[in-house]
CSV table of C-alpha atoms in Angstrom, one decimal:
chain,number,residue,atom,x,y,z
A,1,UNK,CA,-10.8,-9.5,-14.5
A,2,UNK,CA,-8.0,-7.5,-14.4
A,3,UNK,CA,-10.0,-4.8,-17.1
A,4,UNK,CA,-12.0,-5.1,-13.4
A,5,UNK,CA,-9.4,-3.8,-11.0
A,6,UNK,CA,-8.3,-7.2,-9.6
A,7,UNK,CA,-4.8,-9.2,-9.7
A,8,UNK,CA,-4.5,-12.4,-10.7
A,9,UNK,CA,-0.7,-14.2,-9.5
A,10,UNK,CA,-0.3,-18.2,-11.5
A,11,UNK,CA,2.0,-19.6,-9.2
A,12,UNK,CA,4.1,-21.9,-10.1
A,13,UNK,CA,4.5,-24.5,-7.6
A,14,UNK,CA,6.6,-27.3,-8.9
A,15,UNK,CA,6.8,-29.1,-11.7
A,16,UNK,CA,6.7,-32.5,-11.9
A,17,UNK,CA,6.3,-32.8,-7.8
A,18,UNK,CA,9.7,-30.8,-8.0
A,19,UNK,CA,11.0,-27.6,-7.8
A,20,UNK,CA,10.9,-25.5,-11.1
A,21,UNK,CA,13.5,-23.7,-13.0
A,22,UNK,CA,13.2,-20.8,-14.8
A,23,UNK,CA,13.1,-22.9,-18.0
A,24,UNK,CA,10.4,-24.2,-16.5
A,25,UNK,CA,8.3,-21.1,-16.0
A,26,UNK,CA,8.8,-20.1,-19.0
A,27,UNK,CA,7.8,-23.2,-21.1
A,28,UNK,CA,4.4,-23.5,-19.2
A,29,UNK,CA,4.0,-20.3,-19.6
A,30,UNK,CA,4.9,-20.2,-23.2
A,31,UNK,CA,2.7,-23.3,-23.5
A,32,UNK,CA,-0.1,-22.0,-22.1
A,33,UNK,CA,0.2,-18.2,-23.5
A,34,UNK,CA,-0.3,-16.9,-19.6
A,35,UNK,CA,-1.3,-13.1,-20.2
A,36,UNK,CA,-0.8,-12.7,-16.5
A,37,UNK,CA,1.6,-12.0,-13.8
A,38,UNK,CA,3.0,-15.4,-14.0
A,39,UNK,CA,6.0,-16.5,-10.9
A,40,UNK,CA,8.3,-19.9,-9.5
A,41,UNK,CA,9.9,-19.5,-6.1
A,42,UNK,CA,12.5,-18.1,-5.4
A,43,UNK,CA,15.6,-20.8,-5.0
A,44,UNK,CA,15.3,-20.9,-1.2
A,45,UNK,CA,13.5,-22.2,-0.5
A,46,UNK,CA,12.0,-23.3,-3.4
A,47,UNK,CA,8.9,-24.8,-2.5
A,48,UNK,CA,7.6,-22.1,0.1
A,49,UNK,CA,4.4,-21.9,-1.8
A,50,UNK,CA,3.3,-25.2,-2.2
A,51,UNK,CA,4.3,-25.1,2.0
A,52,UNK,CA,1.8,-22.7,2.5
A,53,UNK,CA,-0.7,-23.3,0.4
A,54,UNK,CA,-0.5,-26.5,0.4
A,55,UNK,CA,-0.9,-28.5,-3.4
A,56,UNK,CA,-2.1,-27.2,-6.8
A,57,UNK,CA,-5.5,-26.2,-8.4
A,58,UNK,CA,-6.6,-23.8,-5.1
A,59,UNK,CA,-6.8,-20.6,-6.6
A,60,UNK,CA,-7.3,-18.2,-3.5
A,61,UNK,CA,-8.4,-14.4,-3.5
A,62,UNK,CA,-7.5,-11.7,-1.1
A,63,UNK,CA,-9.2,-8.9,0.3
A,64,UNK,CA,-6.1,-6.5,-0.7
A,65,UNK,CA,-6.6,-4.3,1.9
A,66,UNK,CA,-6.4,-6.9,4.8
A,67,UNK,CA,-4.4,-9.7,3.3
A,68,UNK,CA,-7.6,-12.0,4.5
A,69,UNK,CA,-8.3,-14.9,2.5
A,70,UNK,CA,-11.6,-14.3,1.8
A,71,UNK,CA,-12.5,-17.6,-0.1
A,72,UNK,CA,-10.4,-20.3,-0.7
A,73,UNK,CA,-11.2,-22.4,-4.5
A,74,UNK,CA,-10.9,-26.0,-4.6
A,75,UNK,CA,-10.5,-26.8,-8.5
A,76,UNK,CA,-10.3,-30.0,-10.0
A,77,UNK,CA,-7.4,-32.0,-10.5
A,78,UNK,CA,-8.6,-34.7,-12.1
A,79,UNK,CA,-10.7,-33.0,-15.6
A,80,UNK,CA,-13.8,-33.4,-14.1
A,81,UNK,CA,-16.0,-29.9,-12.8
A,82,UNK,CA,-14.3,-26.2,-12.9
A,83,UNK,CA,-10.5,-25.5,-12.4
A,84,UNK,CA,-10.0,-23.0,-10.0
A,85,UNK,CA,-9.0,-20.9,-12.4
A,86,UNK,CA,-12.7,-21.1,-14.2
A,87,UNK,CA,-14.8,-20.6,-10.3
A,88,UNK,CA,-12.6,-18.0,-9.1
A,89,UNK,CA,-12.4,-15.3,-12.3
A,90,UNK,CA,-16.5,-15.0,-11.7
A,91,UNK,CA,-16.4,-14.6,-8.0
A,92,UNK,CA,-14.1,-12.2,-8.9
A,93,UNK,CA,-15.9,-10.5,-10.7
A,94,UNK,CA,-18.9,-10.3,-9.2
A,95,UNK,CA,-16.8,-9.2,-5.8
A,96,UNK,CA,-16.1,-6.3,-8.3
A,97,UNK,CA,-18.8,-5.1,-8.8
A,98,UNK,CA,-19.0,-6.5,-12.9
B,1,UNK,CA,9.9,72.7,8.5
B,2,UNK,CA,13.1,71.7,9.7
B,3,UNK,CA,12.0,71.8,12.5
B,4,UNK,CA,8.6,70.5,11.5
B,5,UNK,CA,11.2,67.2,9.9
B,6,UNK,CA,12.6,67.1,13.5
B,7,UNK,CA,9.4,66.8,15.5
B,8,UNK,CA,8.5,63.9,13.4
B,9,UNK,CA,12.0,62.0,13.3
B,10,UNK,CA,11.7,62.5,17.6
B,11,UNK,CA,7.9,61.4,17.3
B,12,UNK,CA,8.9,58.3,15.8
B,13,UNK,CA,11.8,57.3,18.6
B,14,UNK,CA,9.6,57.9,21.3
B,15,UNK,CA,7.2,55.5,19.4
B,16,UNK,CA,10.0,53.1,18.7
B,17,UNK,CA,10.9,53.3,22.3
B,18,UNK,CA,7.5,52.7,23.9
B,19,UNK,CA,7.7,49.6,21.6
B,20,UNK,CA,11.3,48.2,23.0
B,21,UNK,CA,13.3,49.5,19.6
B,22,UNK,CA,12.0,47.1,17.1
B,23,UNK,CA,10.0,48.6,14.0
B,24,UNK,CA,9.0,45.1,13.5
B,25,UNK,CA,5.5,46.1,16.1
B,26,UNK,CA,4.5,48.4,14.2
B,27,UNK,CA,1.1,47.5,12.2
B,28,UNK,CA,0.9,48.1,8.6
B,29,UNK,CA,-0.1,51.8,9.4
B,30,UNK,CA,2.7,52.3,10.9
B,31,UNK,CA,0.5,52.4,14.6
B,32,UNK,CA,2.6,50.4,17.5
B,33,UNK,CA,0.8,48.3,20.0
B,34,UNK,CA,1.3,50.3,23.3
B,35,UNK,CA,-1.3,48.3,25.4
B,36,UNK,CA,1.2,45.7,25.9
B,37,UNK,CA,4.9,45.9,26.3
B,38,UNK,CA,7.2,43.0,25.3
B,39,UNK,CA,9.1,41.4,27.8
B,40,UNK,CA,6.9,42.8,30.4
B,41,UNK,CA,6.5,40.1,33.0
B,42,UNK,CA,4.5,41.7,35.4
B,43,UNK,CA,1.7,42.2,32.7
B,44,UNK,CA,-1.1,39.7,33.1
B,45,UNK,CA,0.5,36.7,31.6
B,46,UNK,CA,0.0,36.1,28.1
B,47,UNK,CA,-2.6,34.2,26.4
B,48,UNK,CA,-1.3,30.7,25.2
B,49,UNK,CA,0.0,29.7,28.9
B,50,UNK,CA,-4.0,30.7,30.4
B,51,UNK,CA,-5.6,28.5,28.0
B,52,UNK,CA,-4.9,24.3,29.0
B,53,UNK,CA,-2.4,23.2,26.5
B,54,UNK,CA,-3.7,19.9,23.8
B,55,UNK,CA,-3.4,16.3,25.4
B,56,UNK,CA,-0.5,15.2,23.2
B,57,UNK,CA,-2.2,11.4,24.0
B,58,UNK,CA,-5.0,11.5,22.2
B,59,UNK,CA,-4.2,11.4,18.0
B,60,UNK,CA,-5.6,14.7,15.7
B,61,UNK,CA,-8.6,13.7,14.1
B,62,UNK,CA,-7.3,12.7,10.6
B,63,UNK,CA,-5.4,10.2,11.9
B,64,UNK,CA,-8.0,8.3,14.9
B,65,UNK,CA,-10.3,6.4,11.9
B,66,UNK,CA,-7.7,5.9,8.7
B,67,UNK,CA,-9.3,6.1,4.9
B,68,UNK,CA,-11.1,2.2,3.9
B,69,UNK,CA,-8.3,2.7,1.0
B,70,UNK,CA,-5.3,3.4,3.1
B,71,UNK,CA,-2.7,0.9,2.6
B,72,UNK,CA,-1.6,0.2,5.9
B,73,UNK,CA,1.7,0.5,7.0
B,74,UNK,CA,3.0,-2.9,6.7
B,75,UNK,CA,2.4,-6.6,6.0
B,76,UNK,CA,0.2,-7.8,8.7
B,77,UNK,CA,1.5,-10.1,11.4
B,78,UNK,CA,1.0,-13.7,11.1
B,79,UNK,CA,-0.1,-16.3,12.2
B,80,UNK,CA,-0.4,-17.2,8.6
B,81,UNK,CA,-3.1,-19.4,6.7
B,82,UNK,CA,-4.3,-21.3,3.6
B,83,UNK,CA,-8.7,-21.4,4.7
B,84,UNK,CA,-11.0,-19.3,4.3
B,85,UNK,CA,-10.5,-15.8,7.0
B,86,UNK,CA,-6.5,-16.4,7.6
B,87,UNK,CA,-3.9,-13.8,6.6
B,88,UNK,CA,-2.6,-15.6,3.2
B,89,UNK,CA,1.3,-15.2,4.0
B,90,UNK,CA,4.0,-13.1,2.7
B,91,UNK,CA,5.3,-15.2,-0.4
B,92,UNK,CA,8.3,-14.5,-2.4
B,93,UNK,CA,8.5,-15.0,-5.7
B,94,UNK,CA,10.6,-14.5,-9.1
B,95,UNK,CA,8.9,-13.9,-12.2
B,96,UNK,CA,7.6,-12.6,-15.0
B,97,UNK,CA,4.8,-9.7,-13.7
B,98,UNK,CA,2.1,-8.8,-16.3
B,99,UNK,CA,-0.6,-6.7,-14.6
B,100,UNK,CA,-1.8,-5.3,-17.9
B,101,UNK,CA,-2.3,-8.9,-18.8
B,102,UNK,CA,-1.7,-7.5,-22.0
B,103,UNK,CA,1.1,-10.3,-23.5
B,104,UNK,CA,2.3,-13.5,-23.3
B,105,UNK,CA,4.4,-13.4,-19.7
B,106,UNK,CA,7.8,-13.9,-20.9
B,107,UNK,CA,7.8,-10.7,-22.7
B,108,UNK,CA,8.4,-9.0,-19.4
B,109,UNK,CA,11.0,-8.6,-17.8
B,110,UNK,CA,11.7,-11.1,-15.6
B,111,UNK,CA,12.2,-9.1,-11.6
B,112,UNK,CA,11.6,-9.9,-8.0
B,113,UNK,CA,7.7,-10.0,-7.2
B,114,UNK,CA,5.7,-10.9,-4.1
B,115,UNK,CA,3.2,-11.0,-1.8
B,116,UNK,CA,4.0,-7.3,-0.5
B,117,UNK,CA,3.7,-6.1,-4.3
B,118,UNK,CA,0.4,-7.9,-4.8
B,119,UNK,CA,-0.5,-5.5,-1.1
B,120,UNK,CA,0.8,-2.0,-2.3
B,121,UNK,CA,-1.0,-2.8,-5.6
B,122,UNK,CA,-3.9,-0.8,-5.0
B,123,UNK,CA,-6.4,-3.1,-6.2
B,124,UNK,CA,-8.7,-4.5,-3.8
B,125,UNK,CA,-9.0,-8.1,-4.6
B,126,UNK,CA,-6.1,-10.4,-5.6
B,127,UNK,CA,-6.5,-14.2,-6.9
B,128,UNK,CA,-3.8,-16.5,-6.1
B,129,UNK,CA,-3.4,-19.8,-8.1
B,130,UNK,CA,-1.4,-22.9,-7.3
B,131,UNK,CA,-0.1,-24.2,-10.8
B,132,UNK,CA,2.0,-27.5,-11.6
B,133,UNK,CA,3.5,-28.3,-15.0
B,134,UNK,CA,4.4,-31.8,-15.9
C-alpha cells in the first residue's frame, strides 16, 4: 500500500489496557517485525488516541485533502474474521487505483 | 566643423530642455517624445487615472479556486469524530516514522509525529490502525 502511494500509521494505543511505554512500543514492533510507521501517544495525555478513536482493532481510512474519515473499519477482536488491517489494506488499494 | 559641433550641442541642449532636462526621456534612438511634457498637469489626465481601478475585493483568478492537490493552510477545524464523514482529530504521537516501509521500524529514529504531519505528507490517503499489545 505504501508503494501505491498511501500512508500507514500503526498506533499502539494501549498495553494491557494501560498507556504503553517506549519499551512496550519497541517490543510490539519487534515481535511483529512491523515495517510501517508505528507510534504511541505522548505522555500527556497518554490515552488520547483510544479516547478519540474508541478502541483497538479499528482502522480509519482518511482522505488527506479534507482529513475526513472515508471509512471506519471494524476488525475482529476475537480472532474470527478478518483484521482491520487486512480489510483496510484492500480498501486502500482500491482507493489508490490498484 | 567647430561651428557644426557647437550647433549640435545647442540642439541637444534644447532637446533636453524640452524634455525637462532628463536624458531618460530619450528613447533608444535618442529621440524625445515632445508630445507629452512631464509634470504638465494642464494636459489631459494620465491614462491610469481615467481607467477605473480593479476591484481589490475580488480575489485574483489564481487564488479563487486552488488546485485540488494543494495542501490547505491549516488543519481543518473541529468538531472531530470517529465515524465516516467526520474529521479525524489532530492527534499527536511519538514513535518511528517509516513511510518507505523498508525496514523494521525500530531501526528508524524515534521522533514526534502527528496527524498534521500525515496531512502534509503529500499522499492521498492514510490508514490509521488502533492497536493494543498484551
